[in-house]
Amino acid sequence: MADVFEKDLSSSTFFQAMVRTGIRPFYRSTHTHDGETLVDGRSVIMAGSNDYLGLSTDPRVIAAAADAVRRYGTSCSGARTLNGTLPLHGELEARLANFLGTEAAAVVTTGFQANLAIAALLGKDDIVFSDMANHASLVDGLRLGAARRVLYRHSDMDHLAELLTEADPDAAKVIVTDGMFSMGGDLCHLPELTALARRHHARLIVDGAHDIGLLGARGRGVAEHFGMHGAIDFHTGTLSKCFGSTGGILAGPAHVVDYLRHAARSILFSASMPPAALAAGVAALDIIESEPWRRDRVLNLAERLRNGLALLGYDTGQSVTPVVPVRIGEAADCARMWQKLLDEGVFTNAIGAPGVPEGQCVIRVAVQATHTDDHLARILDAFAAARRRPVAGPRSPQTTDQEPVSAR
Ligand code: PMP
């Protein structure tokens, strides 16, 4: 008799690799994301965080969050629609709309939910064109929508142009892309995307989860980076990266934001952002606006990291941002590399499918504005040492190729 609980992960190559190597890069307990962290009670460099500006431990952000908890408690205990709206929601939304230069903004509980909300815009006669490297939350948002999905090869503008040309000229169209790609650290080709959108009467939605706060002279994201502030029709984003908080962002024309507030199920049926996260978001935005040195610092560190890795013979792909993927290839090699770096005192992210295509595993390194020059030197030393050291064998006699995966 079939049982829905009878599942195993044997089809996951990364899981197989973990079994084979005995290395567990996932769900490892860390402490703060303050440049350094604790793993297994040992202090290591945190080079695997999305806290690019180093704000999750900033005393001003912490004080604002603590104060909000004292004033409003720990939870809103319900959805915005009914009982979950605080003055802080309105304040953060107004600030974000002003920052992004949009008519309106709405905050939701996570960036994932912000992208799921996009489903409400996608009717059955519409067509959505999506970059193949888009984040899983965008992919799921599009899957939930009724529109036909057409995938274009990652940042391949010729392919997108071809697909747009072939599409029904009368259908409502939308192009959806990450602004800064979360695994590659590369940027969408915004000038070409906006030109194609204009030519084919398509809307352009950009997920700025990683670039809002980070890129552009004032931190307003990928559009500002390209000198095209205002060129994006609709923004989604998150507060969990540059804002050192947690929460999702939807920003664009007021009527669209208002429609989503009332139609998107991920907003309607989920408890709202809690007080601490809201206040942290507002305090972080103050810092994003007033301390541009953080952007300069992290981008400079990233450039030095990429150059240093290239000198060591590592391939960091198309990265131009603080997300620096080091190409490894097979999952077992990636797990071993991750462990060697940890042994050398550097915590990174091991990324396999579905985060990247099968067989194209990377070690994702991310730097933060609060990393010191010494941290950078130690990250590079770790990569140099990892290259020299032989690949470790299985770490535990209990975990071998023969062991049935379902037993774990
Ligand atoms: N979009 C992108 C590009 C992301 O990388 C992420 C998170 N990794 C999200 C959306 C989801 O954001 P959140 O973590 O706030 O749910």
Short mmCIF file of C-alpha atoms and ligand atoms in Angstrom, two decimals:
data_model
loop_
_atom_site.label_atom_id
_atom_site.label_comp_id
_atom_site.label_asym_id
_atom_site.label_seq_id
_atom_site.Cartn_x
_atom_site.Cartn_y
_atom_site.Cartn_z
CA MET A 1 0.00 0.00 0.00
CA ALA A 2 1.39 3.41 -0.95
CA ASP A 3 2.07 5.90 1.83
CA VAL A 4 2.68 9.61 1.21
CA PHE A 5 5.13 9.57 4.10
CA GLU A 6 7.36 7.05 2.32
CA LYS A 7 9.80 9.45 0.77
CA ASP A 8 13.50 9.40 0.31
CA LEU A 9 16.01 11.80 -1.11
CA SER A 10 17.89 9.29 -3.18
CA SER A 11 17.22 11.19 -6.40
CA SER A 12 19.01 14.26 -5.00
CA THR A 13 22.62 14.17 -6.13
CA PHE A 14 23.64 16.47 -3.30
CA PHE A 15 22.03 14.19 -0.77
CA GLN A 16 23.81 11.21 -2.32
CA ALA A 17 27.05 13.16 -2.08
CA MET A 18 26.43 13.92 1.57
CA VAL A 19 25.90 10.24 2.25
CA ARG A 20 29.02 9.32 0.34
CA THR A 21 31.25 11.92 1.97
CA GLY A 22 29.64 12.09 5.39
CA ILE A 23 29.72 15.87 5.13
CA ARG A 24 26.67 17.89 6.18
CA PRO A 25 26.82 21.44 4.84
CA PHE A 26 23.12 22.16 5.44
CA TYR A 27 21.16 23.18 8.53
CA ARG A 28 24.38 23.84 10.37
CA SER A 29 23.88 25.95 13.43
CA THR A 30 25.59 29.33 13.30
CA HIS A 31 25.45 32.27 15.69
CA THR A 32 25.28 35.90 14.47
CA HIS A 33 26.16 37.11 10.98
CA ASP A 34 28.57 39.71 12.29
CA GLY A 35 31.59 39.02 10.07
CA GLU A 36 32.42 36.05 12.26
CA THR A 37 30.17 33.39 13.70
CA LEU A 38 30.23 30.23 15.80
CA VAL A 39 30.00 26.79 14.21
CA ASP A 40 30.30 23.81 16.53
CA GLY A 41 31.43 26.21 19.26
CA ARG A 42 34.33 27.44 17.15
CA SER A 43 34.73 30.97 15.85
CA VAL A 44 34.87 31.08 12.05
CA ILE A 45 34.51 33.78 9.41
CA MET A 46 30.93 34.12 8.20
CA ALA A 47 31.34 34.14 4.44
CA GLY A 48 27.94 32.72 3.65
CA SER A 49 25.46 35.41 4.72
CA ASN A 50 23.13 37.67 2.77
CA ASP A 51 23.64 40.41 5.34
CA TYR A 52 25.82 42.28 2.83
CA LEU A 53 25.75 45.59 4.67
CA GLY A 54 26.24 44.04 8.10
CA LEU A 55 23.04 45.49 9.55
CA SER A 56 21.53 42.51 11.36
CA THR A 57 23.82 43.17 14.33
CA ASP A 58 23.99 46.94 14.06
CA PRO A 59 23.23 48.40 17.52
CA ARG A 60 20.79 50.94 16.04
CA VAL A 61 18.82 48.26 14.24
CA ILE A 62 18.80 46.05 17.32
CA ALA A 63 17.65 48.94 19.54
CA ALA A 64 14.80 49.80 17.17
CA ALA A 65 13.64 46.19 17.04
CA ALA A 66 13.81 45.82 20.84
CA ASP A 67 11.90 49.05 21.35
CA ALA A 68 9.16 47.92 18.93
CA VAL A 69 8.77 44.66 20.82
CA ARG A 70 8.37 46.57 24.07
CA ARG A 71 5.74 48.82 22.50
CA TYR A 72 3.79 46.37 20.38
CA GLY A 73 4.70 42.89 21.59
CA THR A 74 6.15 40.06 19.57
CA SER A 75 3.49 39.34 16.96
CA CYS A 76 0.68 40.93 14.99
CA SER A 77 -1.23 37.66 15.35
CA GLY A 78 -3.06 38.00 12.07
CA ALA A 79 -3.17 39.13 8.48
CA ARG A 80 -3.00 42.78 7.49
CA THR A 81 -6.52 42.66 6.10
CA LEU A 82 -8.12 41.94 9.45
CA ASN A 83 -6.16 42.69 12.59
CA GLY A 84 -2.51 42.76 11.60
CA THR A 85 -1.78 46.38 10.69
CA LEU A 86 0.39 48.58 12.91
CA PRO A 87 1.43 52.19 12.31
CA LEU A 88 4.89 50.74 11.64
CA HIS A 89 3.59 48.94 8.53
CA GLY A 90 2.43 52.22 7.05
CA GLU A 91 5.66 53.97 7.99
CA LEU A 92 7.88 51.32 6.40
CA GLU A 93 5.72 51.17 3.28
CA ALA A 94 5.81 54.93 2.79
CA ARG A 95 9.57 54.97 3.32
CA LEU A 96 10.13 52.13 0.84
CA ALA A 97 7.92 53.71 -1.84
CA ASN A 98 9.82 56.95 -1.45
CA PHE A 99 13.17 55.14 -1.56
CA LEU A 100 12.32 53.13 -4.67
CA GLY A 101 10.56 56.05 -6.33
CA THR A 102 7.27 54.21 -6.76
CA GLU A 103 3.72 55.39 -6.14
CA ALA A 104 3.18 52.78 -3.45
CA ALA A 105 4.72 49.85 -1.61
CA ALA A 106 3.38 47.00 0.50
CA VAL A 107 5.32 44.91 2.96
CA VAL A 108 4.57 41.23 3.46
CA THR A 109 6.07 38.71 5.83
CA THR A 110 8.79 37.27 3.59
CA GLY A 111 10.29 37.86 0.19
CA PHE A 112 9.04 34.44 -0.82
CA GLN A 113 5.48 35.58 -0.16
CA ALA A 114 6.05 38.77 -2.13
CA ASN A 115 6.94 36.66 -5.15
CA LEU A 116 4.03 34.30 -4.61
CA ALA A 117 1.74 37.35 -4.67
CA ILE A 118 2.72 37.97 -8.32
CA ALA A 119 0.53 34.97 -9.21
CA ALA A 120 -2.51 37.20 -8.72
CA LEU A 121 -1.45 39.31 -11.71
CA LEU A 122 -1.19 36.38 -14.11
CA GLY A 123 -4.44 35.58 -15.91
CA LYS A 124 -4.99 32.59 -18.17
CA ASP A 125 -4.65 34.51 -21.43
CA ASP A 126 -1.44 36.23 -20.32
CA ILE A 127 2.14 35.15 -21.04
CA VAL A 128 4.99 35.42 -18.59
CA PHE A 129 8.61 35.29 -19.77
CA SER A 130 10.94 34.12 -17.03
CA ASP A 131 14.74 33.86 -16.79
CA MET A 132 15.76 30.24 -16.21
CA ALA A 133 17.95 31.27 -13.27
CA ASN A 134 15.18 33.11 -11.41
CA HIS A 135 14.82 32.42 -7.71
CA ALA A 136 12.63 29.51 -6.62
CA SER A 137 10.09 31.87 -5.06
CA LEU A 138 9.55 33.66 -8.36
CA VAL A 139 9.31 30.31 -10.12
CA ASP A 140 6.65 29.20 -7.64
CA GLY A 141 4.79 32.51 -7.91
CA LEU A 142 4.60 32.06 -11.67
CA ARG A 143 3.54 28.43 -11.31
CA LEU A 144 0.68 29.49 -9.05
CA GLY A 145 -0.50 32.00 -11.63
CA ALA A 146 -2.75 31.03 -14.53
CA ALA A 147 -0.58 32.56 -17.27
CA ARG A 148 1.43 30.55 -19.78
CA ARG A 149 5.07 30.41 -18.67
CA VAL A 150 7.82 30.78 -21.23
CA LEU A 151 11.39 30.31 -20.00
CA TYR A 152 14.34 32.04 -21.60
CA ARG A 153 17.96 30.98 -21.20
CA HIS A 154 19.71 32.80 -18.39
CA SER A 155 20.28 36.44 -19.42
CA ASP A 156 20.11 35.44 -23.09
CA MET A 157 18.50 38.52 -24.56
CA ASP A 158 18.46 37.11 -28.11
CA HIS A 159 16.52 34.11 -26.88
CA LEU A 160 14.06 36.35 -25.04
CA ALA A 161 13.64 38.55 -28.11
CA GLU A 162 12.92 35.47 -30.24
CA LEU A 163 10.31 34.18 -27.78
CA LEU A 164 8.64 37.57 -27.51
CA THR A 165 8.47 37.85 -31.29
CA GLU A 166 6.87 34.42 -31.60
CA ALA A 167 4.24 35.17 -28.93
CA ASP A 168 0.66 36.23 -29.62
CA PRO A 169 0.92 40.00 -30.17
CA ASP A 170 -2.43 40.59 -28.48
CA ALA A 171 -1.68 38.70 -25.26
CA ALA A 172 -0.79 40.67 -22.14
CA LYS A 173 2.90 39.98 -21.49
CA VAL A 174 5.24 40.34 -18.58
CA ILE A 175 8.98 39.71 -18.25
CA VAL A 176 10.11 38.54 -14.83
CA THR A 177 13.71 38.46 -13.64
CA ASP A 178 15.93 38.63 -10.60
CA GLY A 179 17.78 41.96 -10.50
CA MET A 180 20.91 40.40 -9.03
CA PHE A 181 21.02 36.64 -9.34
CA SER A 182 21.26 34.98 -5.95
CA MET A 183 23.65 32.20 -6.90
CA GLY A 184 25.66 33.70 -9.77
CA GLY A 185 26.12 37.17 -8.28
CA ASP A 186 25.56 38.54 -11.80
CA LEU A 187 23.07 41.21 -12.81
CA CYS A 188 20.11 41.10 -15.17
CA HIS A 189 20.65 42.96 -18.42
CA LEU A 190 18.32 45.76 -17.53
CA PRO A 191 18.90 48.10 -20.48
CA GLU A 192 18.11 45.30 -22.95
CA LEU A 193 15.22 44.03 -20.86
CA THR A 194 13.54 47.42 -20.73
CA ALA A 195 14.05 47.91 -24.47
CA LEU A 196 12.49 44.52 -25.22
CA ALA A 197 9.63 45.18 -22.82
CA ARG A 198 8.91 48.48 -24.54
CA ARG A 199 9.11 47.00 -28.03
CA HIS A 200 6.75 44.13 -27.21
CA HIS A 201 4.41 46.04 -24.89
CA ALA A 202 5.38 43.82 -21.99
CA ARG A 203 5.55 44.77 -18.32
CA LEU A 204 8.82 44.24 -16.45
CA ILE A 205 8.85 42.85 -12.91
CA VAL A 206 12.23 42.67 -11.16
CA ASP A 207 12.97 40.83 -7.93
CA GLY A 208 15.43 43.11 -6.17
CA ALA A 209 15.89 40.81 -3.18
CA HIS A 210 19.67 41.07 -3.35
CA ASP A 211 20.24 44.43 -5.02
CA ILE A 212 17.86 46.79 -3.19
CA GLY A 213 20.03 48.51 -0.59
CA LEU A 214 23.24 47.29 -2.20
CA LEU A 215 23.53 48.68 -5.71
CA GLY A 216 23.40 52.20 -7.09
CA ALA A 217 24.85 55.37 -5.57
CA ARG A 218 21.94 55.63 -3.13
CA GLY A 219 21.32 51.91 -2.81
CA ARG A 220 18.11 51.89 -4.79
CA GLY A 221 19.03 48.75 -6.65
CA VAL A 222 19.86 47.42 -10.06
CA ALA A 223 18.01 50.17 -11.96
CA GLU A 224 19.99 52.87 -10.22
CA HIS A 225 23.16 50.87 -10.88
CA PHE A 226 22.46 51.09 -14.62
CA GLY A 227 21.50 54.77 -14.38
CA MET A 228 17.89 53.78 -15.06
CA HIS A 229 16.14 54.56 -11.80
CA GLY A 230 12.40 54.37 -12.43
CA ALA A 231 12.69 51.98 -15.40
CA ILE A 232 11.27 48.94 -13.61
CA ASP A 233 7.47 48.60 -13.78
CA PHE A 234 7.14 46.63 -10.56
CA HIS A 235 9.55 45.59 -7.80
CA THR A 236 9.53 42.65 -5.46
CA GLY A 237 12.16 42.28 -2.78
CA THR A 238 13.08 41.25 0.71
CA LEU A 239 14.23 42.79 3.96
CA SER A 240 16.22 39.67 4.85
CA LYS A 241 19.40 40.66 3.06
CA CYS A 242 20.55 44.29 2.97
CA PHE A 243 18.02 45.33 5.61
CA GLY A 244 19.18 42.87 8.26
CA SER A 245 15.55 41.99 9.00
CA THR A 246 12.87 39.72 7.57
CA GLY A 247 10.00 40.72 5.29
CA GLY A 248 8.93 41.06 1.69
CA ILE A 249 8.53 44.13 -0.51
CA LEU A 250 6.07 44.83 -3.34
CA ALA A 251 6.41 48.26 -4.95
CA GLY A 252 5.00 49.92 -8.04
CA PRO A 253 1.90 51.77 -9.26
CA ALA A 254 -0.61 52.38 -6.45
CA HIS A 255 -3.46 50.57 -8.19
CA VAL A 256 -1.35 47.43 -8.65
CA VAL A 257 -0.13 47.42 -5.05
CA ASP A 258 -3.69 47.96 -3.87
CA TYR A 259 -4.97 45.16 -6.10
CA LEU A 260 -2.37 42.76 -4.70
CA ARG A 261 -3.24 43.72 -1.13
CA HIS A 262 -6.79 42.55 -1.80
CA ALA A 263 -6.24 39.70 -4.24
CA ALA A 264 -2.95 37.97 -3.48
CA ARG A 265 -3.55 34.96 -1.29
CA SER A 266 -0.04 34.93 0.17
CA ILE A 267 -0.85 38.34 1.63
CA LEU A 268 -4.52 37.84 2.47
CA PHE A 269 -4.07 34.64 4.41
CA SER A 270 -0.81 35.08 6.30
CA ALA A 271 0.08 36.94 9.49
CA SER A 272 1.75 40.27 8.85
CA MET A 273 5.35 41.34 9.46
CA PRO A 274 5.97 41.44 13.21
CA PRO A 275 6.91 44.64 15.10
CA ALA A 276 10.60 43.83 15.55
CA ALA A 277 11.10 43.10 11.85
CA LEU A 278 9.25 46.29 10.84
CA ALA A 279 11.25 48.54 13.15
CA ALA A 280 14.50 46.86 12.10
CA GLY A 281 13.54 47.53 8.49
CA VAL A 282 12.94 51.23 9.13
CA ALA A 283 16.19 51.61 11.08
CA ALA A 284 18.10 49.75 8.37
CA LEU A 285 16.65 52.02 5.69
CA ASP A 286 17.92 55.04 7.64
CA ILE A 287 21.40 53.51 7.56
CA ILE A 288 21.16 52.48 3.90
CA GLU A 289 20.31 56.09 3.06
CA SER A 290 22.91 57.71 5.28
CA GLU A 291 25.92 55.39 5.09
CA PRO A 292 26.89 54.80 1.45
CA TRP A 293 30.34 53.67 2.62
CA ARG A 294 28.83 50.27 3.38
CA ARG A 295 28.00 49.70 -0.30
CA ASP A 296 31.40 50.92 -1.42
CA ARG A 297 33.15 48.76 1.15
CA VAL A 298 31.36 45.51 0.35
CA LEU A 299 31.67 45.97 -3.41
CA ASN A 300 35.37 46.71 -3.03
CA LEU A 301 35.90 43.66 -0.83
CA ALA A 302 34.05 41.53 -3.38
CA GLU A 303 36.23 42.75 -6.21
CA ARG A 304 39.37 41.96 -4.22
CA LEU A 305 37.95 38.55 -3.35
CA ARG A 306 37.25 37.75 -7.00
CA ASN A 307 40.71 38.92 -8.05
CA GLY A 308 42.36 36.90 -5.30
CA LEU A 309 40.40 33.78 -6.19
CA ALA A 310 41.26 34.19 -9.87
CA LEU A 311 44.97 34.37 -8.97
CA LEU A 312 44.52 31.09 -7.11
CA GLY A 313 43.00 29.58 -10.25
CA TYR A 314 39.35 29.56 -9.19
CA ASP A 315 36.54 30.40 -11.60
CA THR A 316 33.97 32.86 -10.20
CA GLY A 317 31.78 33.05 -13.28
CA GLN A 318 29.99 36.30 -14.07
CA SER A 319 29.85 37.69 -10.54
CA VAL A 320 30.10 41.46 -10.18
CA THR A 321 28.63 41.65 -6.67
CA PRO A 322 29.31 40.46 -3.10
CA VAL A 323 27.95 37.04 -4.08
CA VAL A 324 30.95 35.18 -5.45
CA PRO A 325 30.27 31.63 -6.66
CA VAL A 326 33.33 29.43 -6.93
CA ARG A 327 32.68 26.79 -9.56
CA ILE A 328 33.25 23.25 -8.36
CA GLY A 329 31.08 20.91 -10.46
CA GLU A 330 30.17 17.61 -8.83
CA ALA A 331 28.28 17.54 -5.55
CA ALA A 332 30.76 15.36 -3.63
CA ASP A 333 33.65 17.65 -4.59
CA CYS A 334 31.58 20.61 -3.50
CA ALA A 335 30.80 19.06 -0.12
CA ARG A 336 34.48 18.24 0.43
CA MET A 337 35.53 21.74 -0.54
CA TRP A 338 32.98 23.20 1.84
CA GLN A 339 34.33 21.08 4.67
CA LYS A 340 37.94 21.99 3.91
CA LEU A 341 37.08 25.68 4.01
CA LEU A 342 35.27 25.21 7.31
CA ASP A 343 38.28 23.35 8.67
CA GLU A 344 40.32 26.39 7.65
CA GLY A 345 37.94 28.61 9.61
CA VAL A 346 35.63 29.92 6.88
CA PHE A 347 31.89 29.22 6.70
CA THR A 348 30.58 29.30 3.12
CA ASN A 349 27.51 27.92 1.32
CA ALA A 350 27.63 24.66 -0.63
CA ILE A 351 25.10 24.96 -3.45
CA GLY A 352 23.81 22.10 -5.56
CA ALA A 353 20.62 21.37 -7.51
CA PRO A 354 17.98 22.79 -7.41
CA GLY A 355 19.83 25.98 -6.40
CA VAL A 356 22.03 25.59 -9.50
CA PRO A 357 21.75 23.18 -12.45
CA GLU A 358 22.71 19.56 -11.82
CA GLY A 359 26.48 18.97 -11.91
CA GLN A 360 27.27 22.69 -11.64
CA CYS A 361 27.73 22.94 -7.88
CA VAL A 362 29.35 26.04 -6.47
CA ILE A 363 30.78 27.22 -3.21
CA ARG A 364 28.92 30.47 -2.71
CA VAL A 365 31.01 33.03 -0.88
CA ALA A 366 29.42 36.28 0.25
CA VAL A 367 31.25 39.18 1.81
CA GLN A 368 29.88 41.84 4.13
CA ALA A 369 30.67 45.52 4.66
CA THR A 370 31.71 44.63 8.19
CA HIS A 371 34.39 42.17 7.08
CA THR A 372 37.89 43.47 7.76
CA ASP A 373 40.85 43.28 5.42
CA ASP A 374 42.14 40.54 7.69
CA HIS A 375 38.92 38.56 7.16
CA LEU A 376 39.39 38.85 3.40
CA ALA A 377 42.99 37.69 3.63
CA ARG A 378 41.91 34.71 5.75
CA ILE A 379 39.16 33.75 3.28
CA LEU A 380 41.72 33.75 0.47
CA ASP A 381 44.22 31.83 2.61
CA ALA A 382 41.54 29.20 3.23
CA PHE A 383 40.93 28.80 -0.50
CA ALA A 384 44.69 28.55 -1.08
CA ALA A 385 45.00 25.90 1.63
CA ALA A 386 41.96 24.01 0.35
CA ARG A 387 43.55 23.81 -3.06
CA ARG A 388 46.74 22.35 -1.58
CA ARG A 389 45.13 19.80 0.72
CA PRO A 390 44.16 16.42 -0.72
CA VAL A 391 40.47 15.68 -1.00
CA ALA A 392 39.29 14.03 2.21
CA GLY A 393 37.82 10.55 2.15
CA PRO A 394 34.57 9.56 3.86
CA ARG A 395 34.43 11.22 7.24
CA SER A 396 32.47 8.55 8.97
CA PRO A 397 32.61 4.78 8.57
CA GLN A 398 28.81 4.65 8.82
CA THR A 399 28.32 6.66 5.67
CA THR A 400 29.35 4.81 2.55
CA ASP A 401 28.10 4.43 -0.98
CA GLN A 402 26.39 1.21 0.00
CA GLU A 403 24.25 2.61 2.76
CA PRO A 404 20.60 2.83 1.76
CA VAL A 405 19.78 6.51 1.49
CA SER A 406 16.35 6.04 3.00
CA ALA A 407 17.97 4.87 6.20
CA ARG A 408 19.28 8.36 6.92
N1 PMP B 1 14.13 36.36 -4.10
C1 PMP B 1 15.44 36.04 -4.13
C2 PMP B 1 16.22 36.36 -5.37
C3 PMP B 1 16.04 35.43 -3.03
O1 PMP B 1 17.34 35.09 -3.08
C4 PMP B 1 15.26 35.15 -1.89
C5 PMP B 1 15.83 34.51 -0.65
N2 PMP B 1 16.93 33.77 -0.75
C6 PMP B 1 13.92 35.47 -1.91
C7 PMP B 1 13.38 36.09 -3.02
C8 PMP B 1 13.03 35.15 -0.75
O2 PMP B 1 13.22 36.07 0.27
P1 PMP B 1 12.90 35.69 1.77
O3 PMP B 1 14.11 34.99 2.30
O4 PMP B 1 12.66 37.01 2.42
O5 PMP B 1 11.69 34.82 1.79
#
